[in-house]
Amino acid sequence: MNDVLIKFILSAGTLLIVFGIAGLLTWVERKQSALMQDRIGANRATIFGFKAMGLFHIFADVLKMLSKEEFIPEGANKFLFNLAPYLSITFALVGFAAIPIGGELVLNGHAIQLQAANLNIALIYIFAMMSMGIYGVVLAGFSSNNNYAFLGGIRGAAQMISYEITMAAAITGVIMVFNTLDLQMLDRAQGAYMFGGWIPKWGVFVQPLSFLLFLTAAAAETKRIPFDLPEGESEIIGYFVEYSGMKFGMFFMADLVETVLVAALMTTLFLGGWQVPYLHPDGFYFPWGGHMALSNLPVVILGVLSFFIKVSFFIWTLMAVRWTFPRFRYDQLMNLGWKILLPASLVNIAITAVVIIFLR
Amino acid sequence: MGNMTEKRRLELEKYFDPKGSFASLRMAQMKRAWKQSNRRELNWLENTYIPTLMEGLWLTSKHFFYNLTFHVFHLFGLYKEIPAAVTYQYPEKPRPLALRLRTRHRLTKREDGSVRCVACMMCETICPARCIEITAAEHPDPNIEKYPFEFNIDLGKCVYCGFCVEACPEDAIRMDTNKLDIAEYTRQNMIYNKKRLMEG
Ligand code: SF4
Ligand code: SF4
């Protein structure tokens, strides 16, 4: 009973946090792009004269989406048309279940892993869910009885399948180094240190090439500029061209949730997840010889904090990329995916294998 | 490749007389042609686009952090004079206008507050949009002769050429109110009468 309750609280908490971050991202996106382009950004929505730096635009957006007409085009497959946005957002959200947001919290003698679902194949599970997310895109394009939407759906399917292969191949290197698919174990393994204890054994330090490849492929997976070919605002508007109201809002949210998911995944795989440099389960051990004892609770809180700081950093990077680069052409996209990223990730696997055997 | 561009340069120089007319223009053209024919292949690193991508990210991030820093300073009331954005928050803070900018018209007044215009019809005649409509009446002062009984400008038609101001012999009409945001719900309201024009 207790276990069920704990799991319930954990998953509800994760869901709330993710929704909160994704909602906040609409604001972050506006403000960050504004700052990058020397503008002020959205600041007109007020409540009783308070602007709160434009934060109320989030509520204004939701109100707008909810009050719009839900339009279903003639000749559309109603069932699939209504199903698609739910698929999109659901599969983006369930991926978070396997992401550890913190270490081991000891409560009344209970050891609780701060992870909604403690899977030993977490990584494969997340990848499976991300692949399922393609169905949302494909079905939306297929069911709306619109050529542009159809084109967007096809593009989306082709792009996401090609980049998924690269993604999986890129993290194979990380899996080989840490020898596990369990993300909690993977985070724990990244708590080791290299070079006399100065540099933590994070994925980004042991697998830099894999990190770059994964960053690129993951950016493509979020379907945002420079990889927004399924959407392509200026050419085909994309797979959700026929959607309006909150169903469009769901696709919009799914993109942002995926951005958070990708950022969280990169944090977990490459930046040690909830690891804080030099923080061990019983306090700080500095490489220059200092020691600062800490009990379990502050250590866990620090870990969760560090996880979210790293996630914010990756979200910031993804946003900066989105607002800096122009969109790829379709053939460039496929060239990049199949001719550069995939071979590079295969080479990375080979090199990693050789190095591991040598170090044995 | 180097040989070919050298040949092209010599060819161009044949047509180029450094003392002739349009010398500087020709020079610019030549330089452009030289540059185009001198385009080189990208090397391996440049072909990955990574250096240029990084450069782009660096540029936008620089702007981001610069502006963020000053926004934070502004929150604490510091360095208010250094702006963190190049935009103006329009209705509250209009953009500074040039002194000679032609804005909405006004009719100037004499010392006693009456209208300065003598209804000479010069502005009505020269107006290319034919949007000025004056009805003259006799002025009680025989030295002034006439005054406008009615003076209407249809701002819905006006093209803001400023000819009326140039034509006026009495300095009676000016375009210096600095008002640009003229909007009305009906076309009729766009016609400004003497009273509205004299109010400034
Ligand atoms: S500015 Fe030009 S168009 Fe407008 S009233 Fe004067 S003369 Fe006519
Ligand atoms: S030109 Fe000047 S004086 Fe003559 S009618 Fe126009 S405003 Fe009046």
PDB file of C-alpha atoms in Angstrom, chain B residues 102-103 105 123 126-128 158-168 173-175:
ATOM      1  CA  ARG B 102       5.846  66.208 -41.525  1.00  0.00           C
ATOM      2  CA  THR B 103       3.107  65.280 -39.084  1.00  0.00           C
ATOM      3  CA  HIS B 105      -1.376  69.854 -39.730  1.00  0.00           C
ATOM      4  CA  CYS B 123      -2.839  75.647 -50.260  1.00  0.00           C
ATOM      5  CA  ILE B 126      -1.487  73.329 -54.771  1.00  0.00           C
ATOM      6  CA  CYS B 127      -2.737  70.324 -52.807  1.00  0.00           C
ATOM      7  CA  PRO B 128      -2.122  67.290 -55.034  1.00  0.00           C
ATOM      8  CA  CYS B 158      -3.907  63.779 -47.520  1.00  0.00           C
ATOM      9  CA  VAL B 159      -0.589  62.363 -48.703  1.00  0.00           C
ATOM     10  CA  TYR B 160       1.498  64.404 -46.254  1.00  0.00           C
ATOM     11  CA  CYS B 161       3.485  66.030 -49.034  1.00  0.00           C
ATOM     12  CA  GLY B 162       3.786  69.305 -47.171  1.00  0.00           C
ATOM     13  CA  PHE B 163       3.083  71.437 -50.253  1.00  0.00           C
ATOM     14  CA  CYS B 164       0.382  73.351 -48.381  1.00  0.00           C
ATOM     15  CA  VAL B 165       2.941  74.449 -45.810  1.00  0.00           C
ATOM     16  CA  GLU B 166       5.388  75.487 -48.519  1.00  0.00           C
ATOM     17  CA  ALA B 167       2.724  77.410 -50.425  1.00  0.00           C
ATOM     18  CA  CYS B 168       1.274  79.404 -47.551  1.00  0.00           C
ATOM     19  CA  ILE B 173      -0.526  76.246 -41.745  1.00  0.00           C
ATOM     20  CA  ARG B 174       2.181  74.064 -40.290  1.00  0.00           C
ATOM     21  CA  MET B 175       2.809  70.332 -39.988  1.00  0.00           C
TER      22      MET B 175
END
